[in-house]
Amino acid sequence: MEPRGTKRGAGKVEVAEPRNKLPRPAPSLPTDPALYSGPFPFYRRPSQMGCFSLDAQRQYHGDAQALRYYSPPPTNGQCPNFDLRDGYPDRYQPRDEEVREGLDHLLRWLLEHRGRLEGGPSWLTGAIVTWRGHLTKLLTTPYERQEGWQLAASRFQGTLYLSEVETPAARAQRLARPPLLRELMYMGYKFEQYMCAAAWETTLCSSQGR
């Protein structure tokens, strides 16, 4: 009688791999829009928890010193004299995109304000800490079929932290970004500067269901 889990071959005996070591298909998220049709879920109106600022050097400041306000141009019938190329490229300081900030700034704010969180630090239990853009990318997956994404998920003391991981395809696309596209991106930020203030401000919001 042969030992259990062996295979008889031509003159040799092979040991079968345990079931827990066999390759498993990677988990997938169905993207058929019909699977997600139904009544829209209830979401509470977001409420502001606090804010922090990042200066031109991407340095963190735990206050609203860089808060900006929308300031539309005069509506006297004349077109605004916006030069969206002003400062490019001589005064342009591009961000070092090789530095992956992840959730660093969010986590720093949370650590600095643990005692002032709604309901205390345990209020984060069951919450998701991430950037708004990450949730947008996740929720639009059934309708976006061209660009892939990767998210690193960590659960710590009941809180789920989601941070984006740059895929090889996204990195290759970033490194191959043509100069014209870089200039157009600068023009977009320049327009924002004309319409608001010159610095960057981030507002933290929270939203929960019933």
PDB file of C-alpha atoms in Angstrom:
ATOM      1  CA  MET A   1       0.000   0.000   0.000  1.00  0.00           C
ATOM      2  CA  GLU A   2       1.423   3.358  -1.034  1.00  0.00           C
ATOM      3  CA  PRO A   3       1.629   6.358   1.272  1.00  0.00           C
ATOM      4  CA  ARG A   4      -1.197   8.781   0.894  1.00  0.00           C
ATOM      5  CA  GLY A   5      -0.444  11.803  -1.275  1.00  0.00           C
ATOM      6  CA  THR A   6       1.977  10.075  -3.693  1.00  0.00           C
ATOM      7  CA  LYS A   7       1.775   9.582  -7.436  1.00  0.00           C
ATOM      8  CA  ARG A   8       3.014   6.477  -9.278  1.00  0.00           C
ATOM      9  CA  GLY A   9       5.101   7.286 -12.363  1.00  0.00           C
ATOM     10  CA  ALA A  10       7.348   5.352 -14.698  1.00  0.00           C
ATOM     11  CA  GLY A  11       9.872   3.999 -12.252  1.00  0.00           C
ATOM     12  CA  LYS A  12       9.620   6.885  -9.785  1.00  0.00           C
ATOM     13  CA  VAL A  13       7.406   8.111  -7.016  1.00  0.00           C
ATOM     14  CA  GLU A  14       6.468  11.796  -6.808  1.00  0.00           C
ATOM     15  CA  VAL A  15       5.125  13.510  -3.722  1.00  0.00           C
ATOM     16  CA  ALA A  16       2.094  15.658  -4.369  1.00  0.00           C
ATOM     17  CA  GLU A  17       2.164  19.271  -3.179  1.00  0.00           C
ATOM     18  CA  PRO A  18      -0.026  20.009  -0.175  1.00  0.00           C
ATOM     19  CA  ARG A  19      -3.215  21.780  -1.076  1.00  0.00           C
ATOM     20  CA  ASN A  20      -2.255  24.908   0.844  1.00  0.00           C
ATOM     21  CA  LYS A  21       0.856  25.307  -1.364  1.00  0.00           C
ATOM     22  CA  LEU A  22      -0.918  25.020  -4.693  1.00  0.00           C
ATOM     23  CA  PRO A  23      -1.137  28.274  -6.718  1.00  0.00           C
ATOM     24  CA  ARG A  24      -4.337  30.157  -6.155  1.00  0.00           C
ATOM     25  CA  PRO A  25      -5.958  32.612  -8.515  1.00  0.00           C
ATOM     26  CA  ALA A  26      -5.360  36.229  -7.559  1.00  0.00           C
ATOM     27  CA  PRO A  27      -8.385  37.960  -6.020  1.00  0.00           C
ATOM     28  CA  SER A  28     -10.203  40.148  -8.504  1.00  0.00           C
ATOM     29  CA  LEU A  29     -12.837  42.865  -8.466  1.00  0.00           C
ATOM     30  CA  PRO A  30     -15.634  42.394 -11.038  1.00  0.00           C
ATOM     31  CA  THR A  31     -15.973  45.524 -13.166  1.00  0.00           C
ATOM     32  CA  ASP A  32     -19.297  44.935 -14.868  1.00  0.00           C
ATOM     33  CA  PRO A  33     -21.327  48.117 -14.115  1.00  0.00           C
ATOM     34  CA  ALA A  34     -24.540  46.083 -14.022  1.00  0.00           C
ATOM     35  CA  LEU A  35     -23.326  44.365 -10.850  1.00  0.00           C
ATOM     36  CA  TYR A  36     -23.332  47.675  -9.008  1.00  0.00           C
ATOM     37  CA  SER A  37     -26.687  49.065 -10.102  1.00  0.00           C
ATOM     38  CA  GLY A  38     -29.109  49.747  -7.286  1.00  0.00           C
ATOM     39  CA  PRO A  39     -30.218  52.418  -4.847  1.00  0.00           C
ATOM     40  CA  PHE A  40     -27.543  54.909  -3.878  1.00  0.00           C
ATOM     41  CA  PRO A  41     -26.224  54.325  -0.337  1.00  0.00           C
ATOM     42  CA  PHE A  42     -26.632  56.925   2.366  1.00  0.00           C
ATOM     43  CA  TYR A  43     -23.623  59.090   3.189  1.00  0.00           C
ATOM     44  CA  ARG A  44     -23.515  61.679   5.919  1.00  0.00           C
ATOM     45  CA  ARG A  45     -22.443  65.148   4.868  1.00  0.00           C
ATOM     46  CA  PRO A  46     -18.657  65.443   5.423  1.00  0.00           C
ATOM     47  CA  SER A  47     -17.586  67.508   8.401  1.00  0.00           C
ATOM     48  CA  GLN A  48     -14.214  69.138   8.828  1.00  0.00           C
ATOM     49  CA  MET A  49     -11.974  67.618  11.480  1.00  0.00           C
ATOM     50  CA  GLY A  50      -9.014  69.954  11.062  1.00  0.00           C
ATOM     51  CA  CYS A  51      -6.442  71.024   8.536  1.00  0.00           C
ATOM     52  CA  PHE A  52      -2.748  71.154   7.806  1.00  0.00           C
ATOM     53  CA  SER A  53      -0.646  72.941   5.227  1.00  0.00           C
ATOM     54  CA  LEU A  54       2.213  72.045   2.909  1.00  0.00           C
ATOM     55  CA  ASP A  55       4.517  74.842   1.823  1.00  0.00           C
ATOM     56  CA  ALA A  56       6.373  75.198  -1.468  1.00  0.00           C
ATOM     57  CA  GLN A  57       9.052  72.778  -0.215  1.00  0.00           C
ATOM     58  CA  ARG A  58       6.374  70.211   0.773  1.00  0.00           C
ATOM     59  CA  GLN A  59       7.100  70.801   4.436  1.00  0.00           C
ATOM     60  CA  TYR A  60       4.310  70.001   6.871  1.00  0.00           C
ATOM     61  CA  HIS A  61       2.661  72.669   9.035  1.00  0.00           C
ATOM     62  CA  GLY A  62      -0.097  71.640  11.429  1.00  0.00           C
ATOM     63  CA  ASP A  63      -2.253  74.706  10.863  1.00  0.00           C
ATOM     64  CA  ALA A  64      -4.178  76.613   8.189  1.00  0.00           C
ATOM     65  CA  GLN A  65      -1.440  79.077   7.293  1.00  0.00           C
ATOM     66  CA  ALA A  66      -1.734  78.148   3.617  1.00  0.00           C
ATOM     67  CA  LEU A  67      -5.532  78.305   3.506  1.00  0.00           C
ATOM     68  CA  ARG A  68      -6.757  79.732   0.207  1.00  0.00           C
ATOM     69  CA  TYR A  69      -9.993  81.378  -0.797  1.00  0.00           C
ATOM     70  CA  TYR A  70     -11.626  81.501  -4.198  1.00  0.00           C
ATOM     71  CA  SER A  71     -11.163  84.964  -5.667  1.00  0.00           C
ATOM     72  CA  PRO A  72     -12.801  85.262  -9.095  1.00  0.00           C
ATOM     73  CA  PRO A  73     -11.548  87.893 -11.556  1.00  0.00           C
ATOM     74  CA  PRO A  74     -13.604  91.052 -12.146  1.00  0.00           C
ATOM     75  CA  THR A  75     -16.698  90.509 -14.279  1.00  0.00           C
ATOM     76  CA  ASN A  76     -16.641  93.770 -16.216  1.00  0.00           C
ATOM     77  CA  GLY A  77     -16.767  92.110 -19.594  1.00  0.00           C
ATOM     78  CA  GLN A  78     -12.991  91.994 -20.120  1.00  0.00           C
ATOM     79  CA  CYS A  79     -11.049  88.781 -20.272  1.00  0.00           C
ATOM     80  CA  PRO A  80      -8.651  88.278 -17.333  1.00  0.00           C
ATOM     81  CA  ASN A  81      -5.026  88.884 -18.246  1.00  0.00           C
ATOM     82  CA  PHE A  82      -3.699  85.530 -17.093  1.00  0.00           C
ATOM     83  CA  ASP A  83      -0.268  84.472 -18.342  1.00  0.00           C
ATOM     84  CA  LEU A  84      -0.287  80.770 -17.559  1.00  0.00           C
ATOM     85  CA  ARG A  85       3.292  80.363 -18.771  1.00  0.00           C
ATOM     86  CA  ASP A  86       4.655  83.008 -16.401  1.00  0.00           C
ATOM     87  CA  GLY A  87       7.574  81.523 -14.475  1.00  0.00           C
ATOM     88  CA  TYR A  88       8.013  78.476 -16.686  1.00  0.00           C
ATOM     89  CA  PRO A  89      10.590  77.035 -16.753  1.00  0.00           C
ATOM     90  CA  ASP A  90      12.984  79.519 -15.087  1.00  0.00           C
ATOM     91  CA  ARG A  91      11.130  79.799 -11.734  1.00  0.00           C
ATOM     92  CA  TYR A  92       9.486  76.394 -11.852  1.00  0.00           C
ATOM     93  CA  GLN A  93      10.432  74.054  -8.994  1.00  0.00           C
ATOM     94  CA  PRO A  94       9.030  70.631  -9.891  1.00  0.00           C
ATOM     95  CA  ARG A  95       8.155  68.271  -7.112  1.00  0.00           C
ATOM     96  CA  ASP A  96      10.487  65.304  -6.633  1.00  0.00           C
ATOM     97  CA  GLU A  97       8.116  62.553  -7.708  1.00  0.00           C
ATOM     98  CA  GLU A  98      10.572  59.853  -6.640  1.00  0.00           C
ATOM     99  CA  VAL A  99       9.739  60.737  -3.027  1.00  0.00           C
ATOM    100  CA  ARG A 100       6.620  58.755  -2.162  1.00  0.00           C
ATOM    101  CA  GLU A 101       4.890  60.595   0.672  1.00  0.00           C
ATOM    102  CA  GLY A 102       2.115  58.061   1.090  1.00  0.00           C
ATOM    103  CA  LEU A 103      -0.005  58.809   4.144  1.00  0.00           C
ATOM    104  CA  ASP A 104       2.814  60.513   6.073  1.00  0.00           C
ATOM    105  CA  HIS A 105       1.140  63.912   6.412  1.00  0.00           C
ATOM    106  CA  LEU A 106      -2.246  62.443   7.344  1.00  0.00           C
ATOM    107  CA  LEU A 107      -0.668  60.183   9.958  1.00  0.00           C
ATOM    108  CA  ARG A 108       1.334  63.055  11.425  1.00  0.00           C
ATOM    109  CA  TRP A 109      -1.828  65.130  11.826  1.00  0.00           C
ATOM    110  CA  LEU A 110      -3.628  62.216  13.490  1.00  0.00           C
ATOM    111  CA  LEU A 111      -0.774  61.689  15.931  1.00  0.00           C
ATOM    112  CA  GLU A 112      -0.718  65.382  16.821  1.00  0.00           C
ATOM    113  CA  HIS A 113      -4.478  65.493  17.442  1.00  0.00           C
ATOM    114  CA  ARG A 114      -5.247  62.085  18.936  1.00  0.00           C
ATOM    115  CA  GLY A 115      -6.663  63.608  22.099  1.00  0.00           C
ATOM    116  CA  ARG A 116      -9.009  65.928  20.193  1.00  0.00           C
ATOM    117  CA  LEU A 117     -10.552  63.419  17.834  1.00  0.00           C
ATOM    118  CA  GLU A 118     -14.306  62.968  18.024  1.00  0.00           C
ATOM    119  CA  GLY A 119     -14.882  60.388  20.751  1.00  0.00           C
ATOM    120  CA  GLY A 120     -11.175  60.023  21.496  1.00  0.00           C
ATOM    121  CA  PRO A 121      -8.549  57.911  19.671  1.00  0.00           C
ATOM    122  CA  SER A 122     -10.876  54.884  19.671  1.00  0.00           C
ATOM    123  CA  TRP A 123     -13.101  56.818  17.255  1.00  0.00           C
ATOM    124  CA  LEU A 124     -10.771  55.651  14.460  1.00  0.00           C
ATOM    125  CA  THR A 125     -11.752  52.029  15.071  1.00  0.00           C
ATOM    126  CA  GLY A 126     -13.530  50.843  11.939  1.00  0.00           C
ATOM    127  CA  ALA A 127     -12.553  53.985  10.017  1.00  0.00           C
ATOM    128  CA  ILE A 128     -10.603  54.220   6.758  1.00  0.00           C
ATOM    129  CA  VAL A 129      -7.667  56.617   6.567  1.00  0.00           C
ATOM    130  CA  THR A 130      -6.700  57.485   3.002  1.00  0.00           C
ATOM    131  CA  TRP A 131      -6.599  60.283   0.460  1.00  0.00           C
ATOM    132  CA  ARG A 132      -9.804  61.269  -1.309  1.00  0.00           C
ATOM    133  CA  GLY A 133      -8.213  60.532  -4.683  1.00  0.00           C
ATOM    134  CA  HIS A 134      -7.549  56.939  -3.651  1.00  0.00           C
ATOM    135  CA  LEU A 135     -11.232  56.385  -2.928  1.00  0.00           C
ATOM    136  CA  THR A 136     -12.129  58.003  -6.245  1.00  0.00           C
ATOM    137  CA  LYS A 137      -9.804  55.626  -8.069  1.00  0.00           C
ATOM    138  CA  LEU A 138     -11.252  52.649  -6.222  1.00  0.00           C
ATOM    139  CA  LEU A 139     -14.908  53.544  -6.766  1.00  0.00           C
ATOM    140  CA  THR A 140     -14.496  54.367 -10.468  1.00  0.00           C
ATOM    141  CA  THR A 141     -12.794  51.027 -11.197  1.00  0.00           C
ATOM    142  CA  PRO A 142     -15.904  49.490 -12.851  1.00  0.00           C
ATOM    143  CA  TYR A 143     -15.898  52.349 -15.371  1.00  0.00           C
ATOM    144  CA  GLU A 144     -12.154  52.884 -15.895  1.00  0.00           C
ATOM    145  CA  ARG A 145     -10.724  50.058 -18.015  1.00  0.00           C
ATOM    146  CA  GLN A 146      -7.418  51.564 -19.214  1.00  0.00           C
ATOM    147  CA  GLU A 147      -5.286  52.341 -16.162  1.00  0.00           C
ATOM    148  CA  GLY A 148      -4.497  49.836 -13.458  1.00  0.00           C
ATOM    149  CA  TRP A 149      -3.744  50.613  -9.825  1.00  0.00           C
ATOM    150  CA  GLN A 150      -2.343  49.096  -6.674  1.00  0.00           C
ATOM    151  CA  LEU A 151      -3.279  49.981  -3.120  1.00  0.00           C
ATOM    152  CA  ALA A 152      -1.431  48.869  -0.007  1.00  0.00           C
ATOM    153  CA  ALA A 153      -3.883  48.132   2.809  1.00  0.00           C
ATOM    154  CA  SER A 154      -2.862  47.909   6.467  1.00  0.00           C
ATOM    155  CA  ARG A 155      -5.149  47.292   9.421  1.00  0.00           C
ATOM    156  CA  PHE A 156      -3.952  48.568  12.780  1.00  0.00           C
ATOM    157  CA  GLN A 157      -6.098  48.480  15.917  1.00  0.00           C
ATOM    158  CA  GLY A 158      -9.251  48.250  13.840  1.00  0.00           C
ATOM    159  CA  THR A 159      -8.398  51.122  11.466  1.00  0.00           C
ATOM    160  CA  LEU A 160      -7.810  50.468   7.764  1.00  0.00           C
ATOM    161  CA  TYR A 161      -5.076  52.524   6.092  1.00  0.00           C
ATOM    162  CA  LEU A 162      -5.009  52.661   2.274  1.00  0.00           C
ATOM    163  CA  SER A 163      -2.010  54.012   0.380  1.00  0.00           C
ATOM    164  CA  GLU A 164      -1.397  53.928  -3.357  1.00  0.00           C
ATOM    165  CA  VAL A 165       1.565  52.004  -4.775  1.00  0.00           C
ATOM    166  CA  GLU A 166       2.917  53.191  -8.106  1.00  0.00           C
ATOM    167  CA  THR A 167       2.621  50.419 -10.682  1.00  0.00           C
ATOM    168  CA  PRO A 168       5.446  49.731 -13.162  1.00  0.00           C
ATOM    169  CA  ALA A 169       3.204  50.959 -15.979  1.00  0.00           C
ATOM    170  CA  ALA A 170       2.411  54.193 -14.138  1.00  0.00           C
ATOM    171  CA  ARG A 171       6.090  54.764 -13.380  1.00  0.00           C
ATOM    172  CA  ALA A 172       7.071  54.205 -17.007  1.00  0.00           C
ATOM    173  CA  GLN A 173       4.351  56.631 -18.111  1.00  0.00           C
ATOM    174  CA  ARG A 174       5.529  59.245 -15.612  1.00  0.00           C
ATOM    175  CA  LEU A 175       9.168  58.983 -16.674  1.00  0.00           C
ATOM    176  CA  ALA A 176       8.175  59.235 -20.351  1.00  0.00           C
ATOM    177  CA  ARG A 177       5.984  62.313 -19.775  1.00  0.00           C
ATOM    178  CA  PRO A 178       6.654  64.686 -22.709  1.00  0.00           C
ATOM    179  CA  PRO A 179       7.779  68.282 -22.008  1.00  0.00           C
ATOM    180  CA  LEU A 180       4.547  69.677 -23.448  1.00  0.00           C
ATOM    181  CA  LEU A 181       2.484  67.733 -20.928  1.00  0.00           C
ATOM    182  CA  ARG A 182       4.688  68.981 -18.089  1.00  0.00           C
ATOM    183  CA  GLU A 183       4.138  72.536 -19.272  1.00  0.00           C
ATOM    184  CA  LEU A 184       0.380  72.018 -19.454  1.00  0.00           C
ATOM    185  CA  MET A 185       0.400  70.673 -15.895  1.00  0.00           C
ATOM    186  CA  TYR A 186       2.275  73.782 -14.784  1.00  0.00           C
ATOM    187  CA  MET A 187      -0.295  75.974 -16.514  1.00  0.00           C
ATOM    188  CA  GLY A 188      -3.055  74.273 -14.552  1.00  0.00           C
ATOM    189  CA  TYR A 189      -1.338  75.043 -11.258  1.00  0.00           C
ATOM    190  CA  LYS A 190      -0.660  78.592 -12.449  1.00  0.00           C
ATOM    191  CA  PHE A 191      -4.358  79.090 -13.144  1.00  0.00           C
ATOM    192  CA  GLU A 192      -5.116  77.880  -9.629  1.00  0.00           C
ATOM    193  CA  GLN A 193      -2.608  80.395  -8.284  1.00  0.00           C
ATOM    194  CA  TYR A 194      -4.317  83.246 -10.139  1.00  0.00           C
ATOM    195  CA  MET A 195      -7.738  82.249  -8.869  1.00  0.00           C
ATOM    196  CA  CYS A 196      -6.663  81.664  -5.258  1.00  0.00           C
ATOM    197  CA  ALA A 197      -3.544  82.090  -3.157  1.00  0.00           C
ATOM    198  CA  ALA A 198      -0.025  80.942  -3.885  1.00  0.00           C
ATOM    199  CA  ALA A 199       0.299  78.094  -1.380  1.00  0.00           C
ATOM    200  CA  TRP A 200      -1.230  74.679  -0.916  1.00  0.00           C
ATOM    201  CA  GLU A 201      -3.740  73.758   1.769  1.00  0.00           C
ATOM    202  CA  THR A 202      -5.283  70.422   2.631  1.00  0.00           C
ATOM    203  CA  THR A 203      -8.487  70.004   4.636  1.00  0.00           C
ATOM    204  CA  LEU A 204      -9.255  66.848   6.571  1.00  0.00           C
ATOM    205  CA  CYS A 205     -12.849  65.681   6.408  1.00  0.00           C
ATOM    206  CA  SER A 206     -14.718  62.765   7.868  1.00  0.00           C
ATOM    207  CA  SER A 207     -17.837  61.045   6.669  1.00  0.00           C
ATOM    208  CA  GLN A 208     -19.720  58.142   8.199  1.00  0.00           C
ATOM    209  CA  GLY A 209     -22.907  56.320   7.547  1.00  0.00           C
ATOM    210  CA  ARG A 210     -25.732  56.031  10.001  1.00  0.00           C
TER     211      ARG A 210
END
